[in-house]
Coordinates of C-alpha atoms and ligand atoms in Angstrom, one line a residue:
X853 CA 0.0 0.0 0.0
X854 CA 1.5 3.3 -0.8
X855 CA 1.7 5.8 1.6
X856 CA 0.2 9.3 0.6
X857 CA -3.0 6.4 -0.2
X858 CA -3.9 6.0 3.6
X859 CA -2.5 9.5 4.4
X860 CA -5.6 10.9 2.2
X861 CA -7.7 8.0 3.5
X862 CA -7.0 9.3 7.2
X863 CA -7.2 13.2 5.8
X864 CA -10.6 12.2 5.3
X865 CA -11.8 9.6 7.7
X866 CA -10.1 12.9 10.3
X867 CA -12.9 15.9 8.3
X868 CA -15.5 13.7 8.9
X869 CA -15.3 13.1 12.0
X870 CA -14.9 16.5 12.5
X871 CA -17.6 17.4 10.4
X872 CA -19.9 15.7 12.3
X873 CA -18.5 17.1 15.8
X874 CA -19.4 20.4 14.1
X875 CA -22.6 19.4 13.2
X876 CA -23.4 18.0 16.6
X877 CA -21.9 20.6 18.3
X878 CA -24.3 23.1 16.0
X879 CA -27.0 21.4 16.7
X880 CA -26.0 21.1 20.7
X881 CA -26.4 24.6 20.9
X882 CA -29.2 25.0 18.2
X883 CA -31.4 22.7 20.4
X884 CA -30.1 24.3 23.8
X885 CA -33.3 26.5 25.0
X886 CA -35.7 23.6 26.2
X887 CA -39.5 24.9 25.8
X888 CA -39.8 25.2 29.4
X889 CA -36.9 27.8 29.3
X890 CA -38.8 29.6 26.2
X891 CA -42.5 29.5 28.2
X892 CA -40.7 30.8 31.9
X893 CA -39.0 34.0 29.7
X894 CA -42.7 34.8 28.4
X895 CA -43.9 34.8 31.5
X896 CA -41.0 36.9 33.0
X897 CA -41.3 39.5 30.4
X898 CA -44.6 39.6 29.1
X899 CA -45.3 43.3 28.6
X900 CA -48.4 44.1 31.3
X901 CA -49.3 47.2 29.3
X902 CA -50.9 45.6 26.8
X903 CA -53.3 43.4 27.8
X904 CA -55.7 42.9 25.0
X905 CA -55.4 43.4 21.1
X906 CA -56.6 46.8 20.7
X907 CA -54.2 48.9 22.2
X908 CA -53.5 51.9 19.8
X909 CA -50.7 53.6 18.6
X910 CA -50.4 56.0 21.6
X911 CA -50.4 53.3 23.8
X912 CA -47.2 52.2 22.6
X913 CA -45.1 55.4 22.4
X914 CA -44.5 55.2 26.2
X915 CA -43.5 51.5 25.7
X916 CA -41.4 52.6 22.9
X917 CA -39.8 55.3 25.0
X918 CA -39.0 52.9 27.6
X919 CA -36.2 51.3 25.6
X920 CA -34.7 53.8 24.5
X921 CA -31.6 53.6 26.6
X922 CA -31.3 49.9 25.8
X923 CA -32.4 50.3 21.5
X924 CA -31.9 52.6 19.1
X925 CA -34.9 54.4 18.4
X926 CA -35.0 56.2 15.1
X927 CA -38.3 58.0 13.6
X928 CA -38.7 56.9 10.3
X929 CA -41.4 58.9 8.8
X930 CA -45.1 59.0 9.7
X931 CA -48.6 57.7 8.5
X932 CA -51.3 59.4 6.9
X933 CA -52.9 60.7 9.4
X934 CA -49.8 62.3 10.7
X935 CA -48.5 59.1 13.3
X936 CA -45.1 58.3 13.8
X937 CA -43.3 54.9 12.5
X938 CA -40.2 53.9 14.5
X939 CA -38.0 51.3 14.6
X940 CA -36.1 49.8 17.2
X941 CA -32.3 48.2 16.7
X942 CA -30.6 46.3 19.0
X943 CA -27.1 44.2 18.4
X944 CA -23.9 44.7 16.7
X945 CA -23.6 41.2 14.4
X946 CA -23.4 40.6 11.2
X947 CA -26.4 39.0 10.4
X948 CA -29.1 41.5 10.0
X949 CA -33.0 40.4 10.7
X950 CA -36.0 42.5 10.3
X951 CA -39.2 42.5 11.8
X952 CA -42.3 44.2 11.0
X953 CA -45.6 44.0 12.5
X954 CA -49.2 45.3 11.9
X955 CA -49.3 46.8 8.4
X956 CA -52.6 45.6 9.0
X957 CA -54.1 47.8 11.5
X958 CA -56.3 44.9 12.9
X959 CA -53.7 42.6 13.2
X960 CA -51.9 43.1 16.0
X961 CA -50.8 39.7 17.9
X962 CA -46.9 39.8 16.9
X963 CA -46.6 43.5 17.8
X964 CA -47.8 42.6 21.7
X965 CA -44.9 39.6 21.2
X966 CA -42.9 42.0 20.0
X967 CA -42.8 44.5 23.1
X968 CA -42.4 41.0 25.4
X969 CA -38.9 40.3 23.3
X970 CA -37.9 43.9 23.9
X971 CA -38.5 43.0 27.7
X972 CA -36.6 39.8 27.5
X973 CA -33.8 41.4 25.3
X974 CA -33.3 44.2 27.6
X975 CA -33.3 41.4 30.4
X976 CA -30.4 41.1 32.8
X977 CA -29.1 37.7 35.0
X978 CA -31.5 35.3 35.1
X979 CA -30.3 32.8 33.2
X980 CA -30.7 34.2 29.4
X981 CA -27.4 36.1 29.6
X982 CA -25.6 33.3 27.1
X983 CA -28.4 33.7 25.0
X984 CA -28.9 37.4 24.8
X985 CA -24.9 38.0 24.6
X986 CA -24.8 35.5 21.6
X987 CA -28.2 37.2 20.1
X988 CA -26.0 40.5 20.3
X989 CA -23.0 39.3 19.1
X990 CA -24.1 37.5 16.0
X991 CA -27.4 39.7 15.0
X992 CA -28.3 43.1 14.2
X993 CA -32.2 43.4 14.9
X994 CA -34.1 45.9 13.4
X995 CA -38.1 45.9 14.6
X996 CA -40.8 47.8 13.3
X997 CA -43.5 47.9 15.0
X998 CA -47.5 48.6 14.0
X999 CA -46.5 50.0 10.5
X1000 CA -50.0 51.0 10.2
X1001 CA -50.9 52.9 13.0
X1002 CA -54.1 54.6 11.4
X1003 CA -55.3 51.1 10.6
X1004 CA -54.8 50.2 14.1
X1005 CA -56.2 53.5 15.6
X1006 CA -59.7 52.4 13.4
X1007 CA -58.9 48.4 14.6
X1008 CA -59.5 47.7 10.5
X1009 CA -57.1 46.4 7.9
X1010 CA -56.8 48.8 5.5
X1011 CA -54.4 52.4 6.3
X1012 CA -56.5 55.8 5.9
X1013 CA -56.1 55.9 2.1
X1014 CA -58.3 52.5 2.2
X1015 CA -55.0 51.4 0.6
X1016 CA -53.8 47.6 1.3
X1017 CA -50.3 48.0 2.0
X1018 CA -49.9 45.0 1.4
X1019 CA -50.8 45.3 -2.2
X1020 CA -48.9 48.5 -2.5
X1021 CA -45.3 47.0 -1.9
X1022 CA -44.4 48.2 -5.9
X1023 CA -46.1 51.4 -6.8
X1024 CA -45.9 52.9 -2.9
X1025 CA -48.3 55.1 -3.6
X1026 CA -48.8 55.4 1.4
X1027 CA -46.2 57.0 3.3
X1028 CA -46.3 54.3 5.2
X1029 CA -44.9 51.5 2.2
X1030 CA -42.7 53.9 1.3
X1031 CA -41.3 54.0 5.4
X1032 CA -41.0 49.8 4.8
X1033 CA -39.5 50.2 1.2
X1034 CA -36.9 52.7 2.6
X1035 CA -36.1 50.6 6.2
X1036 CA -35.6 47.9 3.9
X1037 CA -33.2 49.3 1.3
X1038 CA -31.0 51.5 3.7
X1039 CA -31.2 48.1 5.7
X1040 CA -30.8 45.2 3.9
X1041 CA -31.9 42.2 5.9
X1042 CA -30.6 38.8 5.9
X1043 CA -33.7 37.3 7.3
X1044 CA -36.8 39.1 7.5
X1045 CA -40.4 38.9 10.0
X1046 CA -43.5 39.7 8.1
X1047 CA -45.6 39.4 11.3
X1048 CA -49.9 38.9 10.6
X1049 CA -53.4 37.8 11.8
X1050 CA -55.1 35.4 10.1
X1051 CA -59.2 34.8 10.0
X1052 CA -60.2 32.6 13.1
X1053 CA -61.9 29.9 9.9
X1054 CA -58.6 29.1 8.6
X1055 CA -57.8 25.2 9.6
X1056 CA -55.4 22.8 9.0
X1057 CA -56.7 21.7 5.9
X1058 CA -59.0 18.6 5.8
X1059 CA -59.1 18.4 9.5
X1060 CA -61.2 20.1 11.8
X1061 CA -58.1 21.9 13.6
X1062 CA -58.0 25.5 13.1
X1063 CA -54.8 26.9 12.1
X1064 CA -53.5 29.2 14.8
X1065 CA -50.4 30.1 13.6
X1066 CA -49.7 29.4 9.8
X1067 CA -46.4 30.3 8.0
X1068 CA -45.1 30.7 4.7
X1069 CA -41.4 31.6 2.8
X1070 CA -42.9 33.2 -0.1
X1071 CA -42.4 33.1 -3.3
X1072 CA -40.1 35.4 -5.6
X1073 CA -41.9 34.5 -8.7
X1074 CA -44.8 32.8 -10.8
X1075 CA -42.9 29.7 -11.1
X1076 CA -42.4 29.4 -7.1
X1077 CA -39.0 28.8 -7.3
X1078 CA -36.4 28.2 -4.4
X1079 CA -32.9 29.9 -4.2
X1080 CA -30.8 30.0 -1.1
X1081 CA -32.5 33.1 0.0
X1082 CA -35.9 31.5 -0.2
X1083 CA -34.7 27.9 0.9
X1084 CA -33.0 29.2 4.5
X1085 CA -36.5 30.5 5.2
X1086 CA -38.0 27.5 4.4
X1087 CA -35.5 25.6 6.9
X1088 CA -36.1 28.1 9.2
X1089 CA -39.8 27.6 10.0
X1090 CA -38.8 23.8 10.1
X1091 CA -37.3 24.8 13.6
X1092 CA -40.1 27.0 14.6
X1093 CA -42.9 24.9 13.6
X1094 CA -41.0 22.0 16.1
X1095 CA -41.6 24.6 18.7
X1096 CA -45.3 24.9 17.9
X1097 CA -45.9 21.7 17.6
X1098 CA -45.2 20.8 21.5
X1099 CA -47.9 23.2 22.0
X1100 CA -50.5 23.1 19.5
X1101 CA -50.2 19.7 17.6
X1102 CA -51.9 19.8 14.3
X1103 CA -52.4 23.5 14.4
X1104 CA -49.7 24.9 12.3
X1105 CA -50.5 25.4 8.5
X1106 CA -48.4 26.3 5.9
X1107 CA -50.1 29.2 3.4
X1108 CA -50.3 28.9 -0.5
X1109 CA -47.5 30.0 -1.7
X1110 CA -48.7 31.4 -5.2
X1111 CA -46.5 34.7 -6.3
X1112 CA -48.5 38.1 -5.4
X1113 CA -46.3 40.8 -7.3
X1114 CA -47.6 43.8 -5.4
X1115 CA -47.2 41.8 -1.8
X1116 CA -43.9 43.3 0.5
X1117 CA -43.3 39.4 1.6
X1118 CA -43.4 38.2 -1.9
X1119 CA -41.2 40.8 -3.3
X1120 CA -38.5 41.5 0.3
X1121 CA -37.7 37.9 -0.6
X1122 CA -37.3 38.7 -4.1
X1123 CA -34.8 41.3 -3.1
X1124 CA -33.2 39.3 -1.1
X1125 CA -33.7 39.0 2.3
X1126 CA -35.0 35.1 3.5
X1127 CA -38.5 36.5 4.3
X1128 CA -40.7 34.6 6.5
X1129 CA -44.8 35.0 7.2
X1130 CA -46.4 34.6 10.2
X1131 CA -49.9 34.4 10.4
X1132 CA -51.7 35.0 13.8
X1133 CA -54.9 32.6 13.6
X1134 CA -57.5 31.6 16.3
X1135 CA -57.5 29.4 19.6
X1136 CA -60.6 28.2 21.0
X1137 CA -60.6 30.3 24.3
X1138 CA -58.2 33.1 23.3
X1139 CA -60.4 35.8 22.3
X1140 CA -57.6 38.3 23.2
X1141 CA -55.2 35.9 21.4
X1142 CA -53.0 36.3 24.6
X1143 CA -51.9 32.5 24.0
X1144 CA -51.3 33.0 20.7
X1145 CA -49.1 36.1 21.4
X1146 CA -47.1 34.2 23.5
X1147 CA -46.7 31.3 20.6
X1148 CA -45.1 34.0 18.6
X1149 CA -42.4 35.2 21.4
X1150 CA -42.0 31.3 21.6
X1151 CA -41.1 31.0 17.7
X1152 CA -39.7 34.4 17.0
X1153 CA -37.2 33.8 20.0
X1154 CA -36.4 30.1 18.6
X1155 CA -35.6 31.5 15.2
X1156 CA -33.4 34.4 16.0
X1157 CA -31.6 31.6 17.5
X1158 CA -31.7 29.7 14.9
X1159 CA -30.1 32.6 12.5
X1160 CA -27.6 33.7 15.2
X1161 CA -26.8 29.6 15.2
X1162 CA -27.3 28.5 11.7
X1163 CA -29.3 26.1 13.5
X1164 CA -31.6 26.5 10.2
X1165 CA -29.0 24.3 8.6
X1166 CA -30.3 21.1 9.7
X1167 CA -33.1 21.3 8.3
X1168 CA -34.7 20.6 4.9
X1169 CA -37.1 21.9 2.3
X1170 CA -38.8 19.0 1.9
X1171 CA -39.5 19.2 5.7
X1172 CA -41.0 22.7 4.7
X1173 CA -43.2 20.8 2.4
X1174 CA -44.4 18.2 4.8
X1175 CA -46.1 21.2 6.7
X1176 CA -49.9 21.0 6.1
X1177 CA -51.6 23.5 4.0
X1178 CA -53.7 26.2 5.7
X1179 CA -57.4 25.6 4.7
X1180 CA -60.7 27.9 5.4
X1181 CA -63.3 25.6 6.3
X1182 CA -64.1 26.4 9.9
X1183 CA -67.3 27.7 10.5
X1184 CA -68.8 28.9 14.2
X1185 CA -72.2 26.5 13.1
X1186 CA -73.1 23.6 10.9
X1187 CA -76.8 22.7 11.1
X1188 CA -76.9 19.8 9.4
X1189 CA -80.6 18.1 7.8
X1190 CA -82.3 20.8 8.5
X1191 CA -85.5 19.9 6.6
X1192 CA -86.9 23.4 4.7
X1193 CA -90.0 23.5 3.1
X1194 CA -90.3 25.6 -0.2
X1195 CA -93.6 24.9 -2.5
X1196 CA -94.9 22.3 0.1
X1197 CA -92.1 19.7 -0.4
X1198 CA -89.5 19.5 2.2
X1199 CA -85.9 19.4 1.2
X1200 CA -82.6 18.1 3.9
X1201 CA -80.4 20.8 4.1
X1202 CA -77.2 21.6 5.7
X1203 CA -76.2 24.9 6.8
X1204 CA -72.9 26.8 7.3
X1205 CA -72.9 30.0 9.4
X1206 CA -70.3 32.3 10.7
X1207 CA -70.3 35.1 13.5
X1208 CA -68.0 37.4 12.1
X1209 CA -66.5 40.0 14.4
X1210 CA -67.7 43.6 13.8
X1211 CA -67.0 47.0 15.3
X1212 CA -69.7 49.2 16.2
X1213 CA -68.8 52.2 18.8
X1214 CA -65.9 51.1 19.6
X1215 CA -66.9 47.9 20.8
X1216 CA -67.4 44.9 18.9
X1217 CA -70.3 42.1 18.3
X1218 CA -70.6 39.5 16.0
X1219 CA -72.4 39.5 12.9
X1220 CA -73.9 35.8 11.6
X1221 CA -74.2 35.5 8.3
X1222 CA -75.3 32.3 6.5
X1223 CA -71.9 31.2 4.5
X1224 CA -73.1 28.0 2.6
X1225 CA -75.6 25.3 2.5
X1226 CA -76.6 22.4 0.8
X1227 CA -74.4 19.5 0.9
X1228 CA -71.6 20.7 3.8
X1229 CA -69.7 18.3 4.6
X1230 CA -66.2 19.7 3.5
X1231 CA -66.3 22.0 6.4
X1232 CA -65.7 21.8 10.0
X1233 CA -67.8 23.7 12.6
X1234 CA -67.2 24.6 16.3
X1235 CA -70.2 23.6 16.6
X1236 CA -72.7 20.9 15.0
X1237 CA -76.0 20.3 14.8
X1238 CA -77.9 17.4 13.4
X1239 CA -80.9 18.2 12.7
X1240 CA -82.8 15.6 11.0
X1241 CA -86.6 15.5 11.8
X1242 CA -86.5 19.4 12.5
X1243 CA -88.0 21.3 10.4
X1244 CA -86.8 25.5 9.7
X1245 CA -89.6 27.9 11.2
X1246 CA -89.4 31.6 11.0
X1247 CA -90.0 33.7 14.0
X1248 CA -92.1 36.8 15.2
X1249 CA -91.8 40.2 16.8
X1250 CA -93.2 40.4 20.5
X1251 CA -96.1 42.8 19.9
X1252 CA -95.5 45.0 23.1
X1253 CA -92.3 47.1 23.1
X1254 CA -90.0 47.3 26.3
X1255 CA -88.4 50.4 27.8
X1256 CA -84.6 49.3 27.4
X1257 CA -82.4 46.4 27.0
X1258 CA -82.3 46.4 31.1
X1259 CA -85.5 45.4 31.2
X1260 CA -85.1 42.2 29.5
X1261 CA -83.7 39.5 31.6
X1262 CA -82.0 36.4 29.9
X1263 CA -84.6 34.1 31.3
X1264 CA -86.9 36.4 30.1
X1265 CA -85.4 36.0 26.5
X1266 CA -85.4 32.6 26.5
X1267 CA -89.0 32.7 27.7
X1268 CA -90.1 34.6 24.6
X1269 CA -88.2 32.6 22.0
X1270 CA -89.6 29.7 23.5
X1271 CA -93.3 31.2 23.1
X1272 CA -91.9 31.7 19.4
X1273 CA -90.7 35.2 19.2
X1274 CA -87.5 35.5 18.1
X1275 CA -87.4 39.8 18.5
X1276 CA -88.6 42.4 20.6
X1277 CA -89.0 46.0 20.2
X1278 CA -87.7 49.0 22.9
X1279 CA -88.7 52.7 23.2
X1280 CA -85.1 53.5 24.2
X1281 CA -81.8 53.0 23.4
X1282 CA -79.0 53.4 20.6
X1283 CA -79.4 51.3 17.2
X1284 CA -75.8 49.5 17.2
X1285 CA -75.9 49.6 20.5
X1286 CA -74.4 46.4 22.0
X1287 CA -76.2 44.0 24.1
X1288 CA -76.0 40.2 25.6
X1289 CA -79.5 39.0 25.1
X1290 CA -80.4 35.7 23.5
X1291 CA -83.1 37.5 21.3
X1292 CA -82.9 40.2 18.5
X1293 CA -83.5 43.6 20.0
X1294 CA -85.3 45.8 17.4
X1295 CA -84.7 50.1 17.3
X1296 CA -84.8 51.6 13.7
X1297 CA -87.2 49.2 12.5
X1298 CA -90.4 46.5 13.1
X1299 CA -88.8 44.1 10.6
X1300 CA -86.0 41.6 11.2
X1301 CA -84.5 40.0 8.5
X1302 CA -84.1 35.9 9.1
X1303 CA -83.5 33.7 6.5
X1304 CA -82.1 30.6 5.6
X1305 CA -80.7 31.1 1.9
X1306 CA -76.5 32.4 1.9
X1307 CA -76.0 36.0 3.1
X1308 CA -78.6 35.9 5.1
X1309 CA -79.2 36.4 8.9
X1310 CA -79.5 33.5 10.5
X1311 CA -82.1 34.0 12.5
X1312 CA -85.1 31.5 12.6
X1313 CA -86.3 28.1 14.7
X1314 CA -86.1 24.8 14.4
X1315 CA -89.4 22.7 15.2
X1316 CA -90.5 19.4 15.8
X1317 CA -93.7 18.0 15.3
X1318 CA -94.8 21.9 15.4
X1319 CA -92.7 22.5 18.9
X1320 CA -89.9 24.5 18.8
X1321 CA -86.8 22.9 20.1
X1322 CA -83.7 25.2 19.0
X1323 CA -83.8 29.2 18.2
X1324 CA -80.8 30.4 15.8
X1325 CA -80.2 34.1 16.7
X1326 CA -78.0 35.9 15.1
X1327 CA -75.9 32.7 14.5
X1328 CA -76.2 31.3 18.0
X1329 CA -77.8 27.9 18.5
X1330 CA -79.8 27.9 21.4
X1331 CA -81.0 24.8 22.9
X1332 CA -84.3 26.1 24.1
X1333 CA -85.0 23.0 26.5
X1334 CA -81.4 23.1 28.1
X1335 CA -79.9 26.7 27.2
X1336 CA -76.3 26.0 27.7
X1337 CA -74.7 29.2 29.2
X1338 CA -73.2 31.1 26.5
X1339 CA -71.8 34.3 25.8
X1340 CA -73.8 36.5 23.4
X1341 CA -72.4 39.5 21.6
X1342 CA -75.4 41.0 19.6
X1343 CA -76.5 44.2 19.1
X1344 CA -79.4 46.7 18.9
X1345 CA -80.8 46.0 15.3
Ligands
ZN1138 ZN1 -52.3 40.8 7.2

């Protein structure tokens, strides 16, 4: 055997072994914050200013101000309506990460999460120090927070032009794009946070688990391609989604990733920073989304580690792919064999209803609306009724009016539904104004709409043998024999 032979034999059997030291020794430290760890540093620096999801921008200038000695706070230009847009940097690394929340003004989970992870970051000897003194060495974090303060001040999507800014990544025609266009040329991420809420009916598609936090690395063009850019996003909410998954197994979806050319995801990527979407969904029980805002500390934390690591690096894009697809077919109701009689013959139909959230006076109710019906069994319901044998049965207006709302007891509502009115009328009070009753409250008007067919209130009875069993009112299913208790958010029609 000749020498230089088993030298390069040992040259090589010697890099592999030490390849895979450094790969073990990447993924040592990758894997080092146990969730425990990541749940008890929520906890610890959960910001208790904000306590539910529609604080407004002047609620966060204090916040802002507060870590100012620890960030470096820079104006970058103001909204519409004359609000300012800052952003916050923190570390001196080389790898630069960006994260913007809220250019929709209703969504504003990830910007709560955001002003916990300023806590943490700003956090001193309890443990994290290793952590945060690698996160400072290795990154340079620049946060934007609420980028659509108008939007938020109004709790709606859209900024004050009614302009998505989502759709307006290209031509910039809002102050506010052009602020994000700006941050993120002068800037030039490595990795980038587009940080959103979601619908509460998006699921995990095919199953009845709604989707509380989806994701996505979108695309940089029609034909979906990946690059490096795109791919290190990908392997990046591989880690994160292994986070979610301790917590909420089955919940995570992964968004369609078709190409929108005006989108600021769609096109940061295409510039060149690995962009990464989070979507902010619903959890049964989390009207606030307080769990879900501490999910996105959770996998926010876990991927700056990731970058600051390369922990991304053990992962795949084929383990990207094996994420589920988000689907949208929750609904709050699904009656289903509801027998309707049209021209004296009675036809089995199911019904899809949804109690979307609305604002009215700065408060909000819920709005049911008849989705779908017909043959429903594609969607999943938080609720289910089978109704075979009952038969739909509109409902009447209690002939005598009441004062107010006050005078109307619960028990009392549920007495009058039960004699088969389904509204009643009162001399005073606001129209819009909001209300708990289990019964439609009439102001402006003697009429209530009700209806069975799509679009329409869903407000009617269901009957058996000619007695009335269940009441739908606005969208609520009421069990008129055992009420369950429930809370109602109607208002004065
Ligand atoms: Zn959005």
């Amino acid at each position: 055997m000749n020498l230089p032979f088993i030298n390069r034999v040992f040259a090589q059997i010697f890099f592999l072994v030490l390849l895979t030291a450094c790969q073990s020794l990447a993924q040592a430290s990758y894997s080092k914050i146990p969730l425990d760890k990541l749940e008890s540093a929520f906890e610890q620096y959960k910001e208790p200013a904000i306590t539910h999801r529609r604080f407004k921008h002047a609620d966060l200038q204090p916040l802002i101000q507060k870590h100012s000695a620890a960030f470096r706070v820079e104006k970058l230009g103001e909204s519409v309506d004359g609000r300012s847009v800052s952003s916050m940097d923190w570390g001196k690394g080389k790898t630069k990460v960006m994260l913007w929340s809220q250019m929709h003004g209703n969504e504003s989970t990830a910007t709560m999460a955001l002003f916990d992870l300023f806590n943490f970051l700003e956090g001193k000897g309890d443990g994290f120090d290793d952590l945060r003194t690698l996160l400072h060495t290795q990154l340079n974090l620049k946060f934007i927070p609420m980028i659509n303060p108008d939007g938020a001040e109004a709790f709606k999507r859209r900024n004050s032009l009614d302009i998505d800014l989502n759709r307006d990544a290209i031509a910039q025609i809002s102050p506010e794009a052009v602020i994000l266009k700006s941050a993120r040329d002068s800037f030039e991420p490595d990795f980038g946070f587009n940080l959103h809420d979601q619908q509460i009916y998006y699921n995990v598609v095919n199953t009845p688990k709604q989707a509380t936090i989806s994701v996505l690395a979108p695309a940089y063009n029609l034909e979906t391609e990946i690059n490096e850019v795109r791919g290190n996003a990908m392997k990046t909410i591989v880690g994160m989604n292994e986070v979610l998954q301790q917590l909420i197994p089955g919940q995570v979806g992964k968004y369609d990733d078709a190409f929108e050319p005006r989108a600021f995801g769609d096109n940061i990527q295409k510039w060149g920073t690995s962009t990464i979407l989070i979507e902010s969904g619903g959890y049964v029980g989390d009207p606030e989304k307080q769990f879900i805002r501490k999910l996105n500390f959770l996998i926010i934390l876990n991927a700056l580690h990731q970058i600051a690591t390369k922990g991304y690096e053990q992962y795949t894009t084929e383990q990207y792919f094996s994420i589920p697809d988000n689907g949208s077919q929750l609904m709050d109701l699904i009656i289903n064999e509801m027998q309707v009689k049209v021209k004296d013959k009675l036809y089995p139909i199911d019904i899809a209803i949804r109690r979307r959230e609305s604002e009215a006076n700065g408060a909000y109710y819920m709005a049911g609306s008849v989705e779908d019906l017909g043959d429903m069994q594609v969607f999943f319901a938080f609720e289910t009724l089978d109704a075979t044998g009952l038969v739909y049965t509109s409902g009447k207006v209690y002939p005598t009016a009441f004062e107010s709302v006050k005078d109307i007891s619960e028990d009392k509502a549920l007495e009058l539904l039960r004699q088969g009115f389904l509204a009643v009328k009162v001399k005073t009070g606001e129209a819009r104004q909001l209300h708990e009753l289990p019964v439609l409250v009439l102001k402006t008007t003697e009429k209530f709409s009700g209806g069975w067919m799509t679009g329409s209130s869903p407000n009617f009875f269901l009957a058996k043998d000619g007695k009335l069993k269940y009441a739908v009112v606005n969208g609520y299913l009421i069990d008129l024999e055992n009420p369950k208790k429930q809370e109602f958010k109607n208002r004065i029609l």
